[in-house]
CSV table of C-alpha atoms in Angstrom, one decimal:
chain,number,residue,atom,x,y,z
A,1191,MET,CA,0.0,0.0,0.1
A,1192,ASN,CA,1.5,3.4,-1.0
A,1193,LEU,CA,1.7,6.3,1.4
A,1194,GLU,CA,-1.2,8.2,0.1
A,1195,LYS,CA,-3.6,5.3,0.2
A,1196,LYS,CA,-2.3,4.4,3.8
A,1197,LEU,CA,-3.0,7.9,5.1
A,1198,GLU,CA,-6.4,8.0,3.4
A,1199,LYS,CA,-7.3,4.5,5.0
A,1200,LEU,CA,-6.4,5.9,8.3
A,1201,GLY,CA,-8.2,9.0,8.0
A,1202,ILE,CA,-5.2,11.4,7.9
A,1203,GLU,CA,-5.1,14.5,5.7
A,1204,THR,CA,-1.8,16.4,5.6
A,1205,ILE,CA,-2.0,20.2,6.3
A,1206,ARG,CA,1.6,21.2,6.4
A,1207,GLU,CA,5.1,20.2,7.6
A,1208,PHE,CA,6.5,21.4,11.0
A,1209,THR,CA,8.8,24.3,11.0
A,1210,PRO,CA,12.4,23.5,12.3
A,1211,ARG,CA,11.4,25.4,15.5
A,1212,GLU,CA,8.4,23.3,16.1
A,1213,VAL,CA,10.4,20.2,15.5
A,1214,ARG,CA,13.0,21.3,17.9
A,1215,TYR,CA,10.5,21.9,20.7
A,1216,ILE,CA,9.1,18.3,20.3
A,1217,ALA,CA,12.6,16.9,20.1
A,1218,GLU,CA,13.9,18.7,23.1
A,1219,GLU,CA,10.8,18.0,25.3
A,1220,VAL,CA,10.7,14.2,24.5
A,1221,THR,CA,14.5,13.8,24.9
A,1222,GLU,CA,14.4,15.6,28.2
A,1223,ALA,CA,11.6,13.5,29.5
A,1224,LEU,CA,13.2,10.1,28.5
A,1225,VAL,CA,16.6,10.8,29.8
A,1226,ARG,CA,15.4,12.4,33.1
A,1227,THR,CA,13.2,9.2,33.7
A,1228,PHE,CA,15.6,6.5,32.6
A,1229,SER,CA,19.2,7.1,33.6
A,1230,VAL,CA,20.4,4.3,31.4
A,1231,LEU,CA,19.7,6.6,28.5
A,1232,GLU,CA,21.8,9.4,29.8
A,1233,GLU,CA,24.8,8.7,27.5
A,1234,LYS,CA,22.4,8.6,24.5
A,1235,TYR,CA,21.1,12.1,25.0
A,1236,ASN,CA,22.6,13.7,21.9
A,1237,GLU,CA,22.0,10.6,19.8
A,1238,ILE,CA,18.2,10.6,20.7
A,1239,LEU,CA,18.0,14.4,20.3
A,1240,ILE,CA,19.8,14.5,17.0
A,1241,LYS,CA,17.6,11.7,15.6
A,1242,LEU,CA,14.4,13.5,16.6
A,1243,LEU,CA,15.5,16.7,15.2
A,1244,ASN,CA,15.8,14.9,11.8
A,1245,CYS,CA,12.3,13.5,12.1
A,1246,LYS,CA,9.8,14.8,9.5
A,1247,MET,CA,6.6,15.9,11.4
A,1248,TYR,CA,3.3,17.2,10.0
A,1249,PHE,CA,0.1,18.9,11.2
A,1250,ALA,CA,-3.0,16.9,9.8
A,1251,ASN,CA,-6.7,16.6,9.9
A,1252,VAL,CA,-7.6,13.4,11.6
A,1253,LYS,CA,-11.1,12.1,11.0
A,1254,LYS,CA,-13.1,12.0,14.2
A,1255,ASP,CA,-14.7,8.6,13.3
A,1256,SER,CA,-11.3,6.9,12.8
A,1257,ASN,CA,-9.8,4.5,15.4
A,1258,ILE,CA,-6.4,6.2,15.7
A,1259,SER,CA,-5.0,8.6,18.1
A,1260,ASN,CA,-4.2,12.3,17.6
A,1261,VAL,CA,-0.5,11.5,17.0
A,1262,ASN,CA,0.7,8.7,14.7
A,1263,TYR,CA,4.0,7.4,13.6
A,1264,ILE,CA,3.9,6.2,9.9
A,1265,TYR,CA,6.8,3.9,9.1
A,1266,GLU,CA,6.1,4.0,5.4
A,1267,ASN,CA,7.7,7.5,5.2
A,1268,ASN,CA,9.3,7.5,8.7
A,1269,SER,CA,7.3,10.5,9.8
A,1270,ILE,CA,4.9,11.5,12.6
A,1271,TYR,CA,1.6,13.2,11.9
A,1272,PHE,CA,0.0,15.3,14.6
A,1273,SER,CA,-3.6,16.3,14.7
A,1274,LYS,CA,-4.2,20.1,14.2
A,1275,ASN,CA,-6.2,20.1,17.5
A,1276,ILE,CA,-3.5,18.7,19.7
A,1277,ASN,CA,-2.4,20.6,22.6
A,1278,PHE,CA,1.4,21.3,22.6
A,1279,ASN,CA,1.5,23.1,25.9
A,1280,LYS,CA,2.3,19.9,27.6
A,1281,VAL,CA,3.9,17.0,25.8
A,1282,ASP,CA,1.9,14.0,26.9
A,1283,ASP,CA,2.3,10.2,26.7
A,1284,ILE,CA,0.8,9.9,23.2
A,1285,ILE,CA,3.4,12.2,21.7
A,1286,ILE,CA,6.2,10.4,23.6
A,1287,HIS,CA,4.8,7.1,22.5
A,1288,GLU,CA,4.9,7.9,18.8
A,1289,CYS,CA,8.3,9.6,19.1
A,1290,ILE,CA,9.7,6.4,20.6
A,1291,HIS,CA,8.3,4.4,17.6
A,1292,TYR,CA,10.3,6.8,15.4
A,1293,LEU,CA,13.4,6.2,17.5
A,1294,GLN,CA,12.9,2.4,17.2
A,1295,ASP,CA,12.9,2.4,13.4
A,1296,ASN,CA,15.7,0.0,12.4
A,1297,ARG,CA,16.2,-0.7,8.7
A,1298,ASN,CA,18.6,-2.8,6.6
A,1299,ASP,CA,21.1,-1.3,4.0
A,1300,ASN,CA,18.2,-1.3,1.3
A,1301,GLY,CA,16.0,0.8,3.6
A,1302,LYS,CA,13.6,-2.1,4.3
A,1303,LEU,CA,12.1,-2.1,7.8
A,1304,LYS,CA,13.7,-4.8,9.9
A,1305,LYS,CA,12.8,-4.0,13.6
A,1306,ILE,CA,10.8,-1.5,15.6
A,1307,GLY,CA,12.2,-1.9,19.1
A,1308,LEU,CA,11.1,-5.3,20.3
A,1309,CYS,CA,9.0,-6.0,17.3
A,1310,GLY,CA,10.5,-7.8,14.2
A,1311,PHE,CA,9.3,-7.7,10.6
A,1312,ASP,CA,9.7,-10.3,8.0
A,1313,GLU,CA,8.1,-10.5,4.5
A,1314,PHE,CA,4.7,-11.9,5.5
A,1315,SER,CA,4.3,-11.0,9.3
A,1316,THR,CA,5.3,-9.0,12.4
A,1317,TYR,CA,6.4,-10.5,15.6
A,1318,GLY,CA,6.4,-9.1,19.1
A,1319,MET,CA,4.2,-6.1,18.3
A,1320,GLY,CA,2.3,-6.7,21.7
A,1321,ILE,CA,5.3,-6.7,23.9
A,1322,ASN,CA,6.8,-3.7,22.1
A,1323,GLU,CA,3.6,-1.6,22.5
A,1324,ALA,CA,3.4,-2.6,26.2
A,1325,ALA,CA,7.1,-1.5,26.8
A,1326,VAL,CA,6.7,1.7,24.9
A,1327,GLN,CA,3.5,2.8,26.6
A,1328,TYR,CA,5.2,1.9,30.0
A,1329,MET,CA,8.1,4.1,29.1
A,1330,ALA,CA,5.8,7.0,27.8
A,1331,SER,CA,3.6,7.0,30.8
A,1332,LYS,CA,6.5,6.8,33.3
A,1333,SER,CA,8.1,9.7,31.4
A,1334,ILE,CA,5.3,12.1,32.2
A,1335,GLY,CA,5.5,11.3,35.9
A,1336,ARG,CA,2.7,8.6,36.1
A,1337,ASN,CA,3.0,5.9,38.8
A,1338,LEU,CA,1.4,2.5,39.2
A,1339,GLU,CA,-2.3,2.7,40.2
A,1340,VAL,CA,-5.1,0.4,41.0
A,1341,THR,CA,-7.9,0.1,38.4
A,1342,LYS,CA,-10.5,-2.4,37.3
A,1343,LYS,CA,-11.0,-3.5,33.8
A,1344,ASN,CA,-13.4,-6.2,32.7
A,1345,GLY,CA,-13.8,-7.7,36.2
A,1346,ILE,CA,-10.1,-7.7,36.9
A,1347,ILE,CA,-8.3,-5.6,39.6
A,1348,LEU,CA,-4.9,-4.7,38.6
A,1349,LYS,CA,-2.0,-2.2,39.0
A,1350,THR,CA,-1.0,-0.3,35.9
A,1351,ILE,CA,0.9,2.7,34.9
A,1352,SER,CA,-1.5,3.3,32.0
A,1353,PRO,CA,-5.1,2.6,33.1
A,1354,ASN,CA,-6.7,4.0,29.9
A,1355,TYR,CA,-4.4,2.8,27.3
A,1356,TYR,CA,-3.2,-0.8,27.1
A,1357,PRO,CA,-3.9,-1.6,30.9
A,1358,PHE,CA,-3.5,-5.3,30.6
A,1359,LEU,CA,-0.4,-5.1,28.5
A,1360,THR,CA,1.3,-2.5,30.7
A,1361,ASN,CA,0.5,-4.6,33.7
A,1362,LEU,CA,2.1,-7.7,32.1
A,1363,ILE,CA,5.1,-5.7,31.0
A,1364,TYR,CA,5.6,-4.4,34.6
A,1365,GLN,CA,5.5,-8.0,35.9
A,1366,ILE,CA,8.3,-8.9,33.4
A,1367,ILE,CA,10.2,-5.7,34.3
A,1368,TYR,CA,9.9,-6.6,38.0
A,1369,LEU,CA,11.5,-10.1,37.2
A,1370,LEU,CA,14.1,-9.1,34.6
A,1371,GLY,CA,14.9,-5.4,35.3
A,1372,GLU,CA,14.0,-2.2,33.7
A,1373,ASN,CA,17.3,-1.1,32.0
A,1374,VAL,CA,17.6,-4.0,29.7
A,1375,ILE,CA,14.1,-3.5,28.4
A,1376,VAL,CA,14.5,0.3,28.0
A,1377,GLU,CA,17.7,-0.2,26.1
A,1378,GLY,CA,15.9,-2.8,23.9
A,1379,VAL,CA,13.0,-0.7,23.2
A,1380,ILE,CA,15.1,2.5,22.2
A,1381,THR,CA,18.2,0.9,20.4
A,1382,SER,CA,16.6,-2.4,19.1
A,1383,LYS,CA,19.6,-4.2,20.6
A,1384,GLU,CA,19.0,-7.9,21.3
A,1385,ASN,CA,20.1,-7.9,25.0
A,1386,PHE,CA,16.5,-8.1,26.0
A,1387,GLU,CA,15.5,-10.7,23.6
A,1388,ASP,CA,18.5,-12.8,24.7
A,1389,MET,CA,17.7,-12.5,28.4
A,1390,PHE,CA,14.0,-13.1,27.7
A,1391,LEU,CA,14.7,-16.2,25.8
A,1392,ASN,CA,17.2,-17.5,28.4
A,1393,THR,CA,14.7,-16.8,31.1
A,1394,PHE,CA,11.5,-18.2,29.7
A,1395,GLU,CA,13.1,-20.7,27.2
A,1396,GLU,CA,10.4,-22.8,25.5
A,1397,LYS,CA,7.6,-20.6,27.0
A,1398,ALA,CA,9.1,-17.3,25.4
A,1399,ASN,CA,7.4,-17.6,22.0
A,1400,VAL,CA,4.1,-18.7,23.7
A,1401,ILE,CA,4.2,-15.4,25.9
A,1402,ILE,CA,5.2,-13.3,22.9
A,1403,LYS,CA,2.5,-14.7,20.7
A,1404,LYS,CA,-0.2,-14.5,23.4
A,1405,ILE,CA,0.6,-10.8,24.0
A,1406,ASP,CA,0.3,-10.2,20.2
A,1407,ARG,CA,-3.0,-11.9,20.4
A,1408,ILE,CA,-4.3,-9.4,23.0
A,1409,ILE,CA,-3.3,-6.6,20.6
A,1410,ASP,CA,-5.2,-8.2,17.8
A,1411,LEU,CA,-8.3,-8.7,20.0
A,1412,ARG,CA,-8.1,-5.0,21.3
A,1413,ASN,CA,-8.1,-3.7,17.7
A,1414,LYS,CA,-11.0,-6.0,16.9
A,1415,ALA,CA,-12.9,-4.8,19.9
A,1416,ASN,CA,-12.3,-1.1,18.9
A,1417,GLU,CA,-13.9,-1.9,15.4
A,1418,GLU,CA,-16.7,-3.9,16.7
A,1419,LEU,CA,-20.2,-2.0,16.9
A,1420,LYS,CA,-22.1,-4.7,18.7
A,1421,LEU,CA,-22.0,-4.7,22.5
A,1422,GLU,CA,-22.4,-8.5,22.6
A,1423,SER,CA,-19.4,-9.0,20.3
A,1424,LYS,CA,-17.2,-6.7,22.3
A,1425,GLU,CA,-18.2,-8.5,25.5
A,1426,VAL,CA,-17.1,-11.8,24.0
A,1427,ILE,CA,-13.7,-10.2,22.8
A,1428,ASN,CA,-13.1,-8.7,26.2
A,1429,LYS,CA,-13.6,-12.0,27.8
A,1430,GLU,CA,-11.1,-13.6,25.6
A,1431,ILE,CA,-8.7,-10.8,26.4
A,1432,VAL,CA,-9.1,-11.5,30.2
A,1433,ASP,CA,-8.7,-15.2,29.8
A,1434,ILE,CA,-5.4,-14.7,27.8
A,1435,TYR,CA,-4.2,-12.2,30.3
A,1436,LEU,CA,-4.8,-14.5,33.3
A,1437,GLU,CA,-3.2,-17.4,31.5
A,1438,LEU,CA,-0.2,-15.1,30.6
A,1439,GLN,CA,0.6,-14.0,34.0
A,1440,ASP,CA,0.3,-17.6,35.3
A,1441,ILE,CA,2.8,-18.7,32.6
A,1442,ILE,CA,5.2,-15.8,33.4
A,1443,VAL,CA,5.4,-16.3,37.1
A,1444,LYS,CA,5.5,-20.1,37.2
A,1445,THR,CA,8.0,-20.3,34.3
A,1446,TYR,CA,10.3,-17.7,36.0
A,1447,PHE,CA,10.4,-19.2,39.5
A,1448,ASP,CA,10.3,-22.9,38.3
A,1449,LYS,CA,13.5,-22.3,36.3
A,1450,ILE,CA,15.2,-19.9,38.8
A,1451,CYS,CA,15.0,-22.6,41.5
A,1452,ASN,CA,17.6,-24.6,39.3
A,1453,LYS,CA,19.9,-21.7,38.7
A,1454,ILE,CA,20.4,-20.1,42.0
A,1455,ASN,CA,23.7,-21.1,43.8
A,1456,THR,CA,24.1,-18.9,46.8
A,1457,ILE,CA,22.1,-18.0,49.8
A,1458,ASP,CA,22.1,-14.4,48.8
A,1459,GLU,CA,20.5,-15.4,45.6
A,1460,VAL,CA,17.9,-17.6,47.3
A,1461,ASP,CA,16.9,-14.6,49.7
A,1462,PHE,CA,16.7,-12.3,46.7
A,1463,CYS,CA,14.4,-14.6,44.8
A,1464,ALA,CA,12.4,-15.3,47.9
A,1465,GLU,CA,11.7,-11.6,48.4
A,1466,LYS,CA,10.6,-11.4,44.7
A,1467,ILE,CA,7.9,-14.0,45.0
A,1468,ILE,CA,6.7,-12.8,48.5
A,1469,ASN,CA,6.0,-9.4,47.0
A,1470,TYR,CA,4.8,-10.6,43.6
A,1471,LYS,CA,1.2,-10.8,44.1
A,1472,GLN,CA,0.7,-7.1,44.5
A,1473,TYR,CA,1.5,-6.6,40.8
A,1474,MET,CA,-0.8,-9.4,39.6
A,1475,GLY,CA,-4.2,-8.9,38.3
A,1476,ILE,CA,-6.9,-10.6,40.4
A,1477,VAL,CA,-10.4,-11.6,39.5
A,1478,GLU,CA,-12.6,-9.1,41.6
A,1479,GLU,CA,-14.7,-11.8,43.3
A,1480,LYS,CA,-11.5,-13.7,44.4
A,1481,ARG,CA,-9.5,-10.8,45.7
A,1482,PHE,CA,-10.0,-11.9,49.4
A,1483,ASP,CA,-9.2,-15.6,48.7
A,1484,LEU,CA,-6.1,-16.3,50.9
A,1485,ASN,CA,-5.9,-19.8,49.6
A,1486,ASP,CA,-5.9,-19.1,46.0
A,1487,GLU,CA,-3.7,-21.0,43.4
A,1488,PHE,CA,-0.9,-18.4,43.5
A,1489,GLU,CA,-0.6,-18.6,47.4
A,1490,GLN,CA,-0.3,-22.3,47.1
A,1491,TYR,CA,2.3,-22.0,44.3
A,1492,LYS,CA,4.2,-19.4,46.2
A,1493,GLN,CA,4.4,-21.6,49.2
A,1494,SER,CA,5.7,-24.6,47.1
A,1495,ILE,CA,8.5,-22.4,45.8
A,1496,LEU,CA,9.4,-21.1,49.2
A,1497,ASN,CA,9.7,-24.8,50.4
A,1498,LYS,CA,12.0,-25.4,47.4
A,1499,PHE,CA,14.1,-22.4,48.4
A,1500,ASP,CA,14.3,-23.9,51.9
A,1501,ARG,CA,15.7,-27.0,50.5
A,1502,LYS,CA,18.1,-25.1,48.4
A,1503,VAL,CA,19.4,-23.3,51.5
A,1504,ILE,CA,20.2,-26.7,53.1
A,1505,GLU,CA,21.9,-27.9,50.0
A,1506,ILE,CA,24.0,-24.7,49.7
A,1507,SER,CA,24.8,-24.7,53.6
A,1508,LYS,CA,25.9,-28.3,53.4
A,1509,GLU,CA,28.2,-27.6,50.5
A,1510,ASN,CA,29.7,-24.7,52.2
A,1511,SER,CA,30.0,-26.5,55.6
A,1512,LYS,CA,27.9,-23.9,57.4
A,1513,ASN,CA,25.6,-24.2,60.3
A,1514,THR,CA,22.4,-25.4,58.4
A,1515,LEU,CA,19.9,-25.0,61.2
A,1516,SER,CA,21.1,-21.4,61.9
A,1517,VAL,CA,20.8,-20.4,58.4
A,1518,VAL,CA,17.4,-21.9,57.8
A,1519,TYR,CA,16.1,-20.3,60.9
A,1520,ASN,CA,17.3,-16.9,59.8
A,1521,ASN,CA,16.0,-17.4,56.4
A,1522,ARG,CA,12.6,-18.3,57.6
A,1523,LEU,CA,12.5,-15.3,60.1
A,1524,PHE,CA,13.3,-13.0,57.1
A,1525,ARG,CA,10.5,-14.3,55.2
A,1526,PHE,CA,8.1,-14.2,58.0
A,1527,PHE,CA,8.6,-10.4,58.4
A,1528,LYS,CA,8.5,-9.9,54.6
A,1529,LYS,CA,5.1,-11.7,54.5
A,1530,ILE,CA,3.8,-9.2,57.2
A,1531,ILE,CA,5.1,-6.3,55.4
A,1532,SER,CA,3.7,-7.5,51.9
A,1533,TYR,CA,0.2,-8.2,53.6
A,1534,PHE,CA,-0.1,-4.6,54.8
A,1535,THR,CA,1.3,-2.9,51.7
A,1536,ALA,CA,-0.5,-5.0,48.9
């Protein structure tokens, strides 16, 4: 599809190109927001700014009945289109989101699109769009100062940094960030380096592709729901989104901790991982009617992992010729207080 047909289909009508001054304003505001929020990007300040300064930006009429936002990155001509009605007094998460997409654009020597951040392109399909959108929206929301907040979507109570835009996906990406760390994901999003992909595959192994494909499925269903006019059809689609979301978070937590049990080799690592699973539930989505169930499936799973950690401590202590009973006692005492803290802060 050529550019004109693509813009027409989306409901975008170009008015005029930004002046250099207007481009500089957006470039500086977005760069400052990203670098101020994510210290791992500090050394890339000039690189990000220069790239944004070279971005083609346009004012446009955006049809009210279209399903697109007021700011859109169009990869066909590597440009960003802004609705003429957008408020530039404060750069918001939508502007930052689309500017990140521009920064992510990674092409081969022939100019063919190869990757956009964590999303890969081949001749017939895209791969990883969902996890990339989730990570980009997480970064955009955090860049404007948003924090995690509790919301309810389709009968699920969850914490998200973006309650009105990709709430399920940004919750899932936060769970992944909690397990793998923020810096490696931020770098992967901005630079398209494969460090995150490598860590993700090494962590989740055979489940990695399952997670990525199911997150992509949520994106597809969300788009389908936005296009659907019938309420009954929307409800069916939203139910499927919830089912996939609950399945995904179950896969993520169980795959991570099942595999980490076989990889940790020191008592410090055991305590670090024990703290992670003790505090994990506060970041998980919970079916509303089950929110007071203290004997739910996760609690049972968490206890089974803590039992494995106890056995791991004994194994490590024996190997190191330490006082096993003393170490186990201290370890259990640590967990007891962490459970109390987690209960009152969840």
